[in-house]
PDB file of C-alpha atoms and ligand atoms in Angstrom:
ATOM      1  CA  UNK A 737    -142.615  23.417 -51.624  1.00  0.00           C
ATOM      2  CA  UNK A 738    -142.364  23.066 -47.866  1.00  0.00           C
ATOM      3  CA  UNK A 739    -143.626  25.604 -45.301  1.00  0.00           C
ATOM      4  CA  UNK A 740    -141.464  28.566 -44.471  1.00  0.00           C
ATOM      5  CA  UNK A 741    -141.368  29.887 -40.897  1.00  0.00           C
ATOM      6  CA  UNK A 742    -141.121  33.681 -40.997  1.00  0.00           C
ATOM      7  CA  UNK A 743    -140.076  36.048 -38.271  1.00  0.00           C
ATOM      8  CA  UNK A 744    -138.469  39.568 -37.926  1.00  0.00           C
ATOM      9  CA  UNK A 745    -135.348  40.721 -36.196  1.00  0.00           C
ATOM     10  CA  UNK A 746    -134.380  44.344 -35.261  1.00  0.00           C
ATOM     11  CA  UNK A 747    -130.631  44.980 -35.473  1.00  0.00           C
ATOM     12  CA  UNK A 748    -129.652  46.365 -32.160  1.00  0.00           C
ATOM     13  CA  UNK A 749    -126.713  48.717 -31.451  1.00  0.00           C
ATOM     14  CA  UNK A 750    -124.974  45.894 -29.529  1.00  0.00           C
ATOM     15  CA  UNK A 751    -125.213  43.624 -32.683  1.00  0.00           C
ATOM     16  CA  UNK A 752    -122.987  46.021 -34.665  1.00  0.00           C
ATOM     17  CA  UNK A 753    -119.237  46.471 -34.892  1.00  0.00           C
ATOM     18  CA  UNK A 754    -116.949  49.506 -35.226  1.00  0.00           C
ATOM     19  CA  UNK A 755    -117.694  49.586 -39.004  1.00  0.00           C
ATOM     20  CA  UNK A 756    -121.350  50.164 -38.078  1.00  0.00           C
ATOM     21  CA  UNK A 757    -122.596  46.939 -39.612  1.00  0.00           C
ATOM     22  CA  UNK A 758    -123.953  43.778 -38.004  1.00  0.00           C
ATOM     23  CA  UNK A 759    -121.069  41.583 -36.665  1.00  0.00           C
ATOM     24  CA  UNK A 760    -120.824  38.211 -38.355  1.00  0.00           C
ATOM     25  CA  UNK A 761    -121.462  36.427 -35.007  1.00  0.00           C
ATOM     26  CA  UNK A 762    -124.824  38.203 -34.598  1.00  0.00           C
ATOM     27  CA  UNK A 763    -126.209  36.141 -37.467  1.00  0.00           C
ATOM     28  CA  UNK A 764    -125.438  32.970 -35.631  1.00  0.00           C
ATOM     29  CA  UNK A 765    -127.426  34.186 -32.530  1.00  0.00           C
ATOM     30  CA  UNK A 766    -130.276  35.278 -34.820  1.00  0.00           C
ATOM     31  CA  UNK A 767    -130.317  31.845 -36.540  1.00  0.00           C
ATOM     32  CA  UNK A 768    -130.571  30.187 -33.064  1.00  0.00           C
ATOM     33  CA  UNK A 769    -133.413  32.492 -32.001  1.00  0.00           C
ATOM     34  CA  UNK A 770    -135.267  31.871 -35.257  1.00  0.00           C
ATOM     35  CA  UNK A 771    -134.901  28.079 -34.885  1.00  0.00           C
ATOM     36  CA  UNK A 772    -136.226  28.217 -31.345  1.00  0.00           C
ATOM     37  CA  UNK A 773    -139.113  30.393 -32.506  1.00  0.00           C
ATOM     38  CA  UNK A 774    -139.937  27.812 -35.205  1.00  0.00           C
ATOM     39  CA  UNK A 775    -139.954  25.059 -32.595  1.00  0.00           C
ATOM     40  CA  UNK A 776    -142.278  27.103 -30.347  1.00  0.00           C
ATOM     41  CA  UNK A 777    -144.576  27.667 -33.294  1.00  0.00           C
ATOM     42  CA  UNK A 778    -145.066  23.901 -33.547  1.00  0.00           C
ATOM     43  CA  UNK A 779    -145.678  23.518 -29.809  1.00  0.00           C
ATOM     44  CA  UNK A 780    -142.216  22.224 -29.067  1.00  0.00           C
ATOM     45  CA  UNK A 781    -139.733  23.823 -26.675  1.00  0.00           C
ATOM     46  CA  UNK A 782    -135.977  23.522 -26.548  1.00  0.00           C
ATOM     47  CA  UNK A 783    -136.275  22.809 -22.828  1.00  0.00           C
ATOM     48  CA  UNK A 784    -138.872  20.054 -23.160  1.00  0.00           C
ATOM     49  CA  UNK A 785    -138.433  17.668 -26.069  1.00  0.00           C
ATOM     50  CA  UNK A 786    -140.801  14.728 -25.822  1.00  0.00           C
ATOM     51  CA  UNK A 787    -139.036  11.311 -25.811  1.00  0.00           C
ATOM     52  CA  UNK A 788    -140.719   8.258 -27.200  1.00  0.00           C
ATOM     53  CA  UNK A 789    -138.770   5.775 -25.080  1.00  0.00           C
ATOM     54  CA  UNK A 790    -138.118   5.846 -21.302  1.00  0.00           C
ATOM     55  CA  UNK A 791    -134.867   7.771 -20.608  1.00  0.00           C
ATOM     56  CA  UNK A 792    -132.578   7.085 -17.628  1.00  0.00           C
ATOM     57  CA  UNK A 793    -133.382   9.114 -14.531  1.00  0.00           C
ATOM     58  CA  UNK A 794    -132.278  12.765 -14.894  1.00  0.00           C
ATOM     59  CA  UNK A 795    -131.712  12.384 -18.702  1.00  0.00           C
ATOM     60  CA  UNK A 796    -133.435  14.456 -21.262  1.00  0.00           C
ATOM     61  CA  UNK A 797    -133.450  14.940 -25.027  1.00  0.00           C
ATOM     62  CA  UNK A 798    -131.632  17.897 -26.526  1.00  0.00           C
ATOM     63  CA  UNK A 799    -130.411  19.171 -29.910  1.00  0.00           C
ATOM     64  CA  UNK A 800    -126.733  20.205 -29.702  1.00  0.00           C
ATOM     65  CA  UNK A 801    -125.362  21.788 -32.856  1.00  0.00           C
ATOM     66  CA  UNK A 802    -122.700  20.029 -34.906  1.00  0.00           C
ATOM     67  CA  UNK A 803    -122.352  22.434 -37.824  1.00  0.00           C
ATOM     68  CA  UNK A 804    -123.144  26.106 -38.501  1.00  0.00           C
ATOM     69  CA  UNK A 805    -122.293  28.273 -41.456  1.00  0.00           C
ATOM     70  CA  UNK A 806    -123.375  31.641 -42.947  1.00  0.00           C
ATOM     71  CA  UNK A 807    -122.791  33.446 -46.293  1.00  0.00           C
ATOM     72  CA  UNK A 808    -122.842  37.221 -45.975  1.00  0.00           C
ATOM     73  CA  UNK A 809    -123.914  39.106 -49.155  1.00  0.00           C
ATOM     74  CA  UNK A 810    -124.901  42.560 -47.962  1.00  0.00           C
ATOM     75  CA  UNK A 811    -124.468  44.317 -44.589  1.00  0.00           C
ATOM     76  CA  UNK A 812    -127.216  44.934 -41.980  1.00  0.00           C
ATOM     77  CA  UNK A 813    -127.181  48.120 -39.966  1.00  0.00           C
ATOM     78  CA  UNK A 814    -128.410  49.267 -36.618  1.00  0.00           C
ATOM     79  CA  UNK A 815    -132.257  49.597 -36.551  1.00  0.00           C
ATOM     80  CA  UNK A 816    -132.714  47.676 -39.764  1.00  0.00           C
ATOM     81  CA  UNK A 817    -135.661  45.289 -39.353  1.00  0.00           C
ATOM     82  CA  UNK A 818    -134.714  42.135 -40.985  1.00  0.00           C
ATOM     83  CA  UNK A 819    -137.042  39.491 -42.455  1.00  0.00           C
ATOM     84  CA  UNK A 820    -135.969  35.998 -41.355  1.00  0.00           C
ATOM     85  CA  UNK A 821    -137.224  32.943 -43.227  1.00  0.00           C
ATOM     86  CA  UNK A 822    -136.496  29.421 -41.923  1.00  0.00           C
ATOM     87  CA  UNK A 823    -136.880  26.093 -43.748  1.00  0.00           C
ATOM     88  CA  UNK A 824    -135.499  22.689 -43.194  1.00  0.00           C
ATOM     89  CA  UNK A 825    -132.934  21.529 -45.751  1.00  0.00           C
ATOM     90  CA  UNK A 826    -132.654  18.016 -44.399  1.00  0.00           C
ATOM     91  CA  UNK A 827    -134.576  16.068 -41.809  1.00  0.00           C
ATOM     92  CA  UNK A 828    -132.562  12.933 -41.157  1.00  0.00           C
ATOM     93  CA  UNK A 829    -132.951  10.044 -38.764  1.00  0.00           C
ATOM     94  CA  UNK A 830    -130.996  11.821 -36.011  1.00  0.00           C
ATOM     95  CA  UNK A 831    -130.278  15.284 -37.316  1.00  0.00           C
ATOM     96  CA  UNK A 832    -132.056  18.332 -38.703  1.00  0.00           C
ATOM     97  CA  UNK A 833    -130.482  21.061 -40.903  1.00  0.00           C
ATOM     98  CA  UNK A 834    -132.109  24.420 -40.798  1.00  0.00           C
ATOM     99  CA  UNK A 835    -131.714  26.964 -43.588  1.00  0.00           C
ATOM    100  CA  UNK A 836    -132.033  30.558 -42.546  1.00  0.00           C
ATOM    101  CA  UNK A 837    -132.387  33.525 -44.981  1.00  0.00           C
ATOM    102  CA  UNK A 838    -132.072  37.110 -43.921  1.00  0.00           C
ATOM    103  CA  UNK A 839    -133.396  39.883 -46.088  1.00  0.00           C
ATOM    104  CA  UNK A 840    -134.133  43.651 -45.902  1.00  0.00           C
ATOM    105  CA  UNK A 841    -136.921  45.178 -48.031  1.00  0.00           C
ATOM    106  CA  UNK A 842    -136.642  42.172 -50.370  1.00  0.00           C
ATOM    107  CA  UNK A 843    -132.853  42.304 -50.685  1.00  0.00           C
ATOM    108  CA  UNK A 844    -131.050  39.123 -49.501  1.00  0.00           C
ATOM    109  CA  UNK A 845    -128.416  39.933 -46.882  1.00  0.00           C
ATOM    110  CA  UNK A 846    -127.280  36.534 -45.688  1.00  0.00           C
ATOM    111  CA  UNK A 847    -128.045  32.830 -45.738  1.00  0.00           C
ATOM    112  CA  UNK A 848    -126.967  30.333 -43.119  1.00  0.00           C
ATOM    113  CA  UNK A 849    -127.368  26.680 -42.155  1.00  0.00           C
ATOM    114  CA  UNK A 850    -127.365  25.065 -38.749  1.00  0.00           C
ATOM    115  CA  UNK A 851    -127.356  21.231 -38.120  1.00  0.00           C
ATOM    116  CA  UNK A 852    -128.586  20.015 -34.837  1.00  0.00           C
ATOM    117  CA  UNK A 853    -128.478  16.342 -33.650  1.00  0.00           C
ATOM    118  CA  UNK A 854    -131.026  14.726 -31.342  1.00  0.00           C
ATOM    119  CA  UNK A 855    -129.155  13.537 -28.290  1.00  0.00           C
ATOM    120  CA  UNK A 856    -129.688  12.034 -24.894  1.00  0.00           C
ATOM    121  CA  UNK A 857    -128.144  14.364 -22.376  1.00  0.00           C
ATOM    122  CA  UNK A 858    -127.197  12.877 -19.044  1.00  0.00           C
ATOM    123  CA  UNK A 859    -125.158  14.652 -16.373  1.00  0.00           C
ATOM    124  CA  UNK A 860    -121.479  13.535 -16.396  1.00  0.00           C
ATOM    125  CA  UNK A 861    -121.819  11.711 -19.729  1.00  0.00           C
ATOM    126  CA  UNK A 862    -121.148  12.953 -23.276  1.00  0.00           C
ATOM    127  CA  UNK A 863    -124.205  13.594 -25.469  1.00  0.00           C
ATOM    128  CA  UNK A 864    -125.381  10.378 -27.145  1.00  0.00           C
ATOM    129  CA  UNK A 865    -127.066  10.697 -30.556  1.00  0.00           C
ATOM    130  CA  UNK A 866    -130.517   9.079 -30.806  1.00  0.00           C
ATOM    131  CA  UNK A 867    -133.253   8.977 -33.414  1.00  0.00           C
ATOM    132  CA  UNK A 868    -135.501  12.043 -33.551  1.00  0.00           C
ATOM    133  CA  UNK A 869    -138.805  11.010 -31.890  1.00  0.00           C
ATOM    134  CA  UNK A 870    -141.651  10.496 -34.406  1.00  0.00           C
ATOM    135  CA  UNK A 871    -143.768  13.216 -32.687  1.00  0.00           C
ATOM    136  CA  UNK A 872    -140.941  15.722 -33.121  1.00  0.00           C
ATOM    137  CA  UNK A 873    -140.191  14.708 -36.678  1.00  0.00           C
ATOM    138  CA  UNK A 874    -143.904  14.986 -37.504  1.00  0.00           C
ATOM    139  CA  UNK A 875    -143.865  18.610 -36.368  1.00  0.00           C
ATOM    140  CA  UNK A 876    -140.735  19.471 -38.318  1.00  0.00           C
ATOM    141  CA  UNK A 877    -141.642  17.638 -41.537  1.00  0.00           C
ATOM    142  CA  UNK A 878    -143.946  20.438 -42.953  1.00  0.00           C
ATOM    143  CA  UNK A 879    -140.859  22.738 -43.067  1.00  0.00           C
ATOM    144  CA  UNK A 880    -138.801  20.419 -45.182  1.00  0.00           C
ATOM    145  CA  UNK A 881    -138.016  22.193 -48.450  1.00  0.00           C
ATOM    146  CA  UNK A 882    -138.918  19.926 -51.392  1.00  0.00           C
TER     147      UNK A 882
HETATM  148  C1  LIG B 229    -123.781  15.394 -31.287  1.00  0.00           C
HETATM  149  C2  LIG B 229    -122.742  14.249 -31.235  1.00  0.00           C
HETATM  150  C3  LIG B 229    -122.963  13.413 -29.944  1.00  0.00           C
HETATM  151  C4  LIG B 229    -122.981  13.438 -32.447  1.00  0.00           C
HETATM  152  O1  LIG B 229    -121.895  12.408 -32.447  1.00  0.00           O
HETATM  153  P1  LIG B 229    -122.250  11.030 -33.099  1.00  0.00           P
HETATM  154  O2  LIG B 229    -120.981  10.290 -33.209  1.00  0.00           O
HETATM  155  O3  LIG B 229    -123.380  10.327 -32.351  1.00  0.00           O
HETATM  156  O4  LIG B 229    -122.718  11.415 -34.491  1.00  0.00           O
HETATM  157  P2  LIG B 229    -123.083  10.430 -35.719  1.00  0.00           P
HETATM  158  O5  LIG B 229    -121.860  10.444 -36.551  1.00  0.00           O
HETATM  159  O6  LIG B 229    -123.697   9.209 -35.248  1.00  0.00           O
HETATM  160  O7  LIG B 229    -124.215  11.282 -36.441  1.00  0.00           O
HETATM  161  C5  LIG B 229    -125.461  11.440 -35.856  1.00  0.00           C
HETATM  162  C6  LIG B 229    -126.256  12.370 -36.756  1.00  0.00           C
HETATM  163  O8  LIG B 229    -125.562  13.663 -36.838  1.00  0.00           O
HETATM  164  C7  LIG B 229    -125.192  13.998 -38.174  1.00  0.00           C
HETATM  165  N1  LIG B 229    -123.922  14.712 -38.013  1.00  0.00           N
HETATM  166  C8  LIG B 229    -122.913  14.423 -37.125  1.00  0.00           C
HETATM  167  N2  LIG B 229    -121.906  15.286 -37.325  1.00  0.00           N
HETATM  168  C9  LIG B 229    -122.265  16.131 -38.355  1.00  0.00           C
HETATM  169  C10 LIG B 229    -121.671  17.297 -38.959  1.00  0.00           C
HETATM  170  N3  LIG B 229    -120.449  17.751 -38.633  1.00  0.00           N
HETATM  171  N4  LIG B 229    -122.357  17.886 -39.966  1.00  0.00           N
HETATM  172  C11 LIG B 229    -123.548  17.448 -40.349  1.00  0.00           C
HETATM  173  N5  LIG B 229    -124.220  16.408 -39.808  1.00  0.00           N
HETATM  174  C12 LIG B 229    -123.557  15.759 -38.752  1.00  0.00           C
HETATM  175  C13 LIG B 229    -125.112  12.674 -38.913  1.00  0.00           C
HETATM  176  O9  LIG B 229    -125.309  12.837 -40.264  1.00  0.00           O
HETATM  177  C14 LIG B 229    -126.256  11.929 -38.233  1.00  0.00           C
HETATM  178  O10 LIG B 229    -127.508  12.429 -38.702  1.00  0.00           O
HETATM  179  P3  LIG B 229    -128.610  11.561 -39.503  1.00  0.00           P
HETATM  180  O11 LIG B 229    -129.762  12.453 -39.627  1.00  0.00           O
HETATM  181  O12 LIG B 229    -127.976  11.200 -40.819  1.00  0.00           O
HETATM  182  O13 LIG B 229    -128.936  10.346 -38.672  1.00  0.00           O
HETATM  183  C15 LIG B 229    -121.300  14.830 -31.194  1.00  0.00           C
HETATM  184  O14 LIG B 229    -120.997  15.309 -32.533  1.00  0.00           O
HETATM  185  C16 LIG B 229    -121.099  15.932 -30.188  1.00  0.00           C
HETATM  186  O15 LIG B 229    -121.173  15.678 -28.978  1.00  0.00           O
HETATM  187  N6  LIG B 229    -120.757  17.124 -30.610  1.00  0.00           N
HETATM  188  C17 LIG B 229    -120.514  18.283 -29.819  1.00  0.00           C
HETATM  189  C18 LIG B 229    -121.854  19.109 -29.785  1.00  0.00           C
HETATM  190  C19 LIG B 229    -121.564  20.488 -29.149  1.00  0.00           C
HETATM  191  O16 LIG B 229    -120.886  20.603 -28.197  1.00  0.00           O
HETATM  192  N7  LIG B 229    -122.161  21.512 -29.783  1.00  0.00           N
HETATM  193  C20 LIG B 229    -121.949  22.943 -29.448  1.00  0.00           C
HETATM  194  C21 LIG B 229    -122.877  23.416 -28.398  1.00  0.00           C
HETATM  195  S1  LIG B 229    -124.572  22.988 -28.576  1.00  0.00           S
HETATM  196  C22 LIG B 229    -125.484  24.449 -28.453  1.00  0.00           C
HETATM  197  O17 LIG B 229    -124.865  25.477 -28.545  1.00  0.00           O
HETATM  198  C23 LIG B 229    -126.912  24.480 -28.296  1.00  0.00           C
HETATM  199  C24 LIG B 229    -127.633  25.544 -28.812  1.00  0.00           C
HETATM  200  C25 LIG B 229    -128.958  25.509 -28.819  1.00  0.00           C
HETATM  201  O18 LIG B 229    -129.685  26.609 -29.308  1.00  0.00           O
HETATM  202  C26 LIG B 229    -129.672  24.458 -28.346  1.00  0.00           C
HETATM  203  C27 LIG B 229    -131.151  24.457 -28.439  1.00  0.00           C
HETATM  204  C28 LIG B 229    -131.808  23.292 -28.033  1.00  0.00           C
HETATM  205  C29 LIG B 229    -131.114  22.253 -27.487  1.00  0.00           C
HETATM  206  C30 LIG B 229    -129.799  22.217 -27.321  1.00  0.00           C
HETATM  207  C31 LIG B 229    -129.050  23.360 -27.784  1.00  0.00           C
HETATM  208  C32 LIG B 229    -127.617  23.376 -27.754  1.00  0.00           C
HETATM  209  O19 LIG B 229    -126.980  22.344 -27.174  1.00  0.00           O
END
């Protein structure tokens, strides 16, 4: 069993819709925040991903998303404090797929997945996928669900 990164999320008024429940898009923002928090917990930052090879001047590594989905099982409401659990479903050569589970008092509300691809970002050029640096993969590996 891999490590699970756990965090919490308060449902704000602005996260909810006219039905008084959290809007589906809010879960995508919460998945993004939870992933960034997992990265910070390992010492990584979305703004400063260490490359193992020299990059062209002005280029940097980044992780644009190529796929995101979420299954909604039970609604979340304003001022609910959600438990958010993040694991890694797949750590590939160039991509990482995070699995995010949202629950309230032990009841599962939603489960989503986001796939990010390691890319060289250079102004004026399209993102170019590249292998995840070993240092980064080593920090993510403990979260891979076995
Ligand atoms: C990202 C691309 C350049 C990839 O294109 P490419 O042709 O190079 O991809 P490959 O076919 O070679 O595959 C590489 C790698 O990706 C996996 N993969 C590709 N597509 C999918 C898919 N649809 N689903 C699942 N997996 C996919 C493939 O399996 C390979 O993985 P391996 O592990 O097996 O090696 C190109 O697709 C592209 O440019 N796409 C557009 C990206 C985009 O515009 N995304 C939306 C905005 S990004 C964003 O919102 C964002 C949010 C954040 O929170 C960030 C945080 C930190 C950094 C950046 C962020 C960010 O950009």
